CSV table of C-alpha atoms in Angstrom, one decimal:
chain,number,residue,atom,x,y,z
A,5,MET,CA,107.6,-88.4,202.6
A,6,ASN,CA,105.9,-90.0,205.6
A,7,ILE,CA,105.1,-93.6,204.9
A,8,LEU,CA,103.2,-95.7,207.1
A,9,ILE,CA,103.6,-99.5,207.1
A,10,THR,CA,101.1,-101.8,208.7
A,11,GLY,CA,102.3,-105.0,209.5
A,12,SER,CA,106.1,-103.8,209.4
A,13,ARG,CA,106.9,-106.8,211.0
A,14,GLY,CA,105.4,-109.4,208.7
A,15,PHE,CA,107.1,-111.0,205.6
A,16,ILE,CA,106.3,-108.2,203.4
A,17,GLY,CA,106.6,-105.3,205.8
A,18,LYS,CA,109.9,-106.3,206.9
A,19,ASN,CA,111.3,-106.4,203.3
A,20,LEU,CA,109.6,-103.5,202.3
A,21,LYS,CA,110.9,-101.7,205.6
A,22,SER,CA,114.7,-102.7,204.8
A,23,HIS,CA,114.3,-101.2,201.3
A,24,LEU,CA,113.0,-97.9,202.3
A,25,ILE,CA,115.4,-97.3,205.1
A,26,GLN,CA,118.2,-97.4,202.4
A,27,ARG,CA,116.5,-94.4,200.9
A,28,SER,CA,117.0,-91.0,203.1
A,29,HIS,CA,114.2,-89.0,201.8
A,30,TYR,CA,111.4,-91.4,203.5
A,31,ILE,CA,110.4,-91.2,207.2
A,32,ILE,CA,109.0,-94.4,208.2
A,33,HIS,CA,106.1,-95.2,210.6
A,34,GLU,CA,104.6,-98.3,211.8
A,35,TYR,CA,101.4,-100.1,212.9
A,36,ASN,CA,101.4,-103.6,214.1
A,37,ARG,CA,99.4,-106.0,215.9
A,38,GLY,CA,98.9,-105.2,219.6
A,39,ASP,CA,99.2,-101.3,218.9
A,40,SER,CA,96.2,-98.9,219.9
A,41,LEU,CA,93.9,-97.6,217.4
A,42,ASP,CA,94.9,-94.1,218.5
A,43,LYS,CA,98.4,-94.9,217.5
A,44,LEU,CA,96.7,-95.9,214.1
A,45,LYS,CA,94.8,-92.6,213.8
A,46,GLU,CA,98.1,-90.7,214.7
A,47,LYS,CA,100.0,-92.4,212.2
A,48,ILE,CA,97.8,-92.3,209.2
A,49,LYS,CA,97.2,-88.2,210.2
A,50,ILE,CA,100.8,-87.6,209.6
A,51,SER,CA,101.5,-90.1,206.6
A,52,ASP,CA,101.5,-89.4,202.8
A,53,VAL,CA,101.7,-92.9,201.8
A,54,ILE,CA,99.9,-95.8,203.5
A,55,PHE,CA,101.2,-99.6,202.9
A,56,HIS,CA,98.5,-101.4,204.4
A,57,LEU,CA,100.1,-104.8,204.5
A,58,ALA,CA,98.6,-106.1,208.1
A,59,GLY,CA,96.4,-108.9,207.9
A,60,GLU,CA,95.5,-112.5,209.0
A,61,ASN,CA,96.3,-115.1,206.5
A,62,ARG,CA,96.2,-118.4,208.8
A,63,THR,CA,94.2,-118.8,211.8
A,64,GLU,CA,92.1,-121.4,213.8
A,65,ASP,CA,89.0,-119.1,214.1
A,66,GLU,CA,87.6,-117.8,210.9
A,67,PHE,CA,86.3,-114.7,212.7
A,68,ASN,CA,89.8,-113.5,212.7
A,69,PHE,CA,89.9,-112.9,209.2
A,70,GLU,CA,86.7,-110.7,209.4
A,71,LYS,CA,88.5,-108.7,212.1
A,72,ASN,CA,92.0,-108.3,211.0
A,73,ASN,CA,91.3,-108.1,207.5
A,74,PHE,CA,88.0,-106.5,207.0
A,75,GLU,CA,87.3,-104.5,210.1
A,76,LEU,CA,90.8,-103.1,210.2
A,77,SER,CA,90.6,-102.1,206.5
A,78,LYS,CA,87.2,-100.4,207.5
A,79,GLU,CA,88.7,-98.4,210.3
A,80,ILE,CA,91.6,-97.3,207.9
A,81,SER,CA,89.4,-96.3,205.3
A,82,THR,CA,87.4,-94.1,207.7
A,83,LEU,CA,90.5,-92.4,209.0
A,84,ILE,CA,91.6,-91.5,205.3
A,85,LEU,CA,88.2,-90.2,204.7
A,86,ASN,CA,88.2,-88.0,207.9
A,87,SER,CA,91.7,-86.7,207.0
A,88,ASN,CA,92.3,-83.2,205.4
A,89,LYS,CA,95.5,-84.4,203.8
A,90,GLN,CA,95.9,-86.3,200.3
A,91,LYS,CA,96.9,-89.8,200.9
A,92,HIS,CA,97.9,-92.8,198.7
A,93,LEU,CA,96.7,-96.1,200.2
A,94,ILE,CA,98.6,-99.3,198.8
A,95,PHE,CA,96.7,-102.2,200.0
A,96,SER,CA,98.0,-105.9,199.6
A,97,SER,CA,95.2,-108.0,198.9
A,98,THR,CA,95.5,-111.7,197.4
A,99,THR,CA,94.4,-113.7,194.2
A,100,GLN,CA,92.4,-115.6,196.7
A,101,ALA,CA,89.8,-112.9,196.7
A,102,GLU,CA,88.6,-114.5,194.0
A,103,LEU,CA,87.9,-117.9,195.6
A,104,ASP,CA,84.9,-118.9,198.2
A,105,ASN,CA,87.0,-119.3,201.2
A,106,ALA,CA,86.8,-117.0,204.5
A,107,TYR,CA,90.2,-115.5,203.7
A,108,GLY,CA,89.4,-114.6,200.1
A,109,LYS,CA,86.3,-113.3,201.1
A,110,SER,CA,87.5,-111.0,203.9
A,111,LYS,CA,90.1,-109.5,201.3
A,112,LEU,CA,87.6,-108.9,199.0
A,113,LYS,CA,85.6,-107.1,201.2
A,114,ALA,CA,88.6,-104.6,202.3
A,115,GLU,CA,88.9,-104.1,198.5
A,116,ASN,CA,85.7,-103.0,197.9
A,117,GLU,CA,85.8,-100.7,201.3
A,118,PHE,CA,89.0,-99.1,199.6
A,119,LEU,CA,87.7,-98.9,196.3
A,120,SER,CA,85.0,-96.6,197.9
A,121,ILE,CA,87.6,-94.3,199.1
A,122,PRO,CA,88.2,-92.1,195.9
A,123,LYS,CA,84.5,-92.3,195.2
A,124,LYS,CA,83.7,-90.3,198.1
A,125,ASN,CA,87.0,-88.2,198.2
A,126,SER,CA,88.6,-87.7,195.0
A,127,ASN,CA,91.7,-86.5,196.2
A,128,GLN,CA,92.5,-89.7,197.7
A,129,LYS,CA,94.5,-92.3,195.6
A,130,VAL,CA,94.2,-96.0,196.3
A,131,SER,CA,96.4,-98.9,194.6
A,132,ILE,CA,95.3,-102.4,195.2
A,133,TYR,CA,97.7,-105.4,194.6
A,134,ARG,CA,96.2,-108.8,194.1
A,135,LEU,CA,99.1,-110.8,195.4
A,136,PRO,CA,99.9,-114.5,194.1
A,137,GLY,CA,102.4,-116.6,196.4
A,138,VAL,CA,105.3,-114.4,197.2
A,139,PHE,CA,108.7,-115.6,198.3
A,140,GLY,CA,112.1,-114.6,199.3
A,141,LYS,CA,114.0,-113.8,202.3
A,142,TRP,CA,112.5,-113.6,205.5
A,143,SER,CA,109.5,-115.9,204.6
A,144,LYS,CA,108.7,-118.6,206.8
A,145,PRO,CA,108.3,-122.3,206.0
A,146,ASN,CA,105.0,-123.8,206.7
A,147,TYR,CA,103.5,-120.4,206.9
A,148,ASN,CA,103.5,-118.0,204.0
A,149,SER,CA,105.7,-119.3,201.3
A,150,VAL,CA,105.3,-122.5,199.5
A,151,VAL,CA,108.8,-122.2,198.1
A,152,ALA,CA,110.2,-121.6,201.8
A,153,THR,CA,108.3,-124.8,202.9
A,154,PHE,CA,109.8,-126.7,200.2
A,155,CYS,CA,113.4,-125.4,200.7
A,156,HIS,CA,113.1,-126.2,204.4
A,157,ASN,CA,111.7,-129.8,203.9
A,158,ILE,CA,114.2,-130.7,201.5
A,159,ALA,CA,116.9,-129.3,203.6
A,160,ASN,CA,115.7,-131.1,206.8
A,161,ASN,CA,114.8,-134.5,204.8
A,162,ILE,CA,111.5,-133.9,205.5
A,163,PRO,CA,108.8,-135.3,203.0
A,164,ILE,CA,107.0,-132.9,200.7
A,165,ASN,CA,103.3,-133.2,200.2
A,166,ILE,CA,102.0,-132.1,196.8
A,167,THR,CA,98.3,-132.8,196.6
A,168,ASP,CA,97.7,-131.6,193.0
A,169,PRO,CA,100.5,-132.1,190.7
A,170,ASN,CA,98.8,-130.7,187.9
A,171,LYS,CA,98.1,-127.3,189.7
A,172,LYS,CA,100.5,-124.4,188.5
A,173,LEU,CA,101.6,-121.9,190.9
A,174,GLN,CA,101.9,-118.2,190.4
A,175,LEU,CA,104.9,-117.1,192.1
A,176,LEU,CA,106.5,-113.5,192.8
A,177,TYR,CA,109.9,-113.0,194.3
A,178,ILE,CA,109.9,-110.3,197.1
A,179,ASP,CA,112.2,-108.0,195.6
A,180,ASP,CA,110.3,-107.7,192.6
A,181,LEU,CA,107.1,-107.0,194.3
A,182,ILE,CA,108.9,-104.4,196.7
A,183,ASN,CA,110.3,-102.6,193.7
A,184,GLN,CA,106.8,-102.2,192.3
A,185,PHE,CA,105.8,-100.8,195.6
A,186,ILE,CA,108.2,-98.3,195.8
A,187,ASN,CA,108.0,-97.3,192.0
A,188,ASN,CA,104.4,-97.0,192.6
A,189,ILE,CA,105.1,-94.4,195.7
A,190,ASN,CA,106.7,-91.7,192.9
A,191,VAL,CA,104.5,-92.2,190.0
A,192,CYS,CA,101.5,-89.8,189.6
A,193,HIS,CA,98.5,-91.9,188.4
A,194,LYS,CA,94.6,-92.3,188.9
A,195,ASN,CA,93.5,-94.9,191.2
A,196,ILE,CA,94.6,-98.3,190.1
A,197,PHE,CA,94.0,-102.0,190.6
A,198,ILE,CA,96.7,-104.3,189.9
A,199,ASP,CA,96.4,-108.1,189.7
A,200,ILE,CA,100.2,-109.4,189.8
């Protein structure tokens, strides 16, 4: 089975790749920031499963959310629809898709783009995961994990800033997420939307 991971050098992508490498029946392909659209086209063409994990979650310029979350997703959607081969797209979205911020809006637009794929071609499968805060190995403090940030700060005697002590965090351990992803590869099902 040919599997494409977009964003394979990121936190979730690196963990997914590590798990898949341990299983000899997967051929892993990668697409990352800086790669050409021709490479994306080539990799999508040969892939059976596409894990679309690439995107922008922090930026100085909000335009990057639109470009790297929605525009890239739109390109992937078009390439899947132009393919003659059945594919299963697994997209990592966020619970912030329900919020009124530039990041959440760009992810929601990407979700809607992907949900249109099976309406246009019923042979294509789409799974969307709305992820809460994911933590675990290879997460970066002050970037993609509040748990990593707290651990880093405590270990280095750096003060922790809690702006809302009453806020409850939803957290998901990376290995639990990866196990769900891998189980999803092998399950035959209709298109699904997963809000973890």
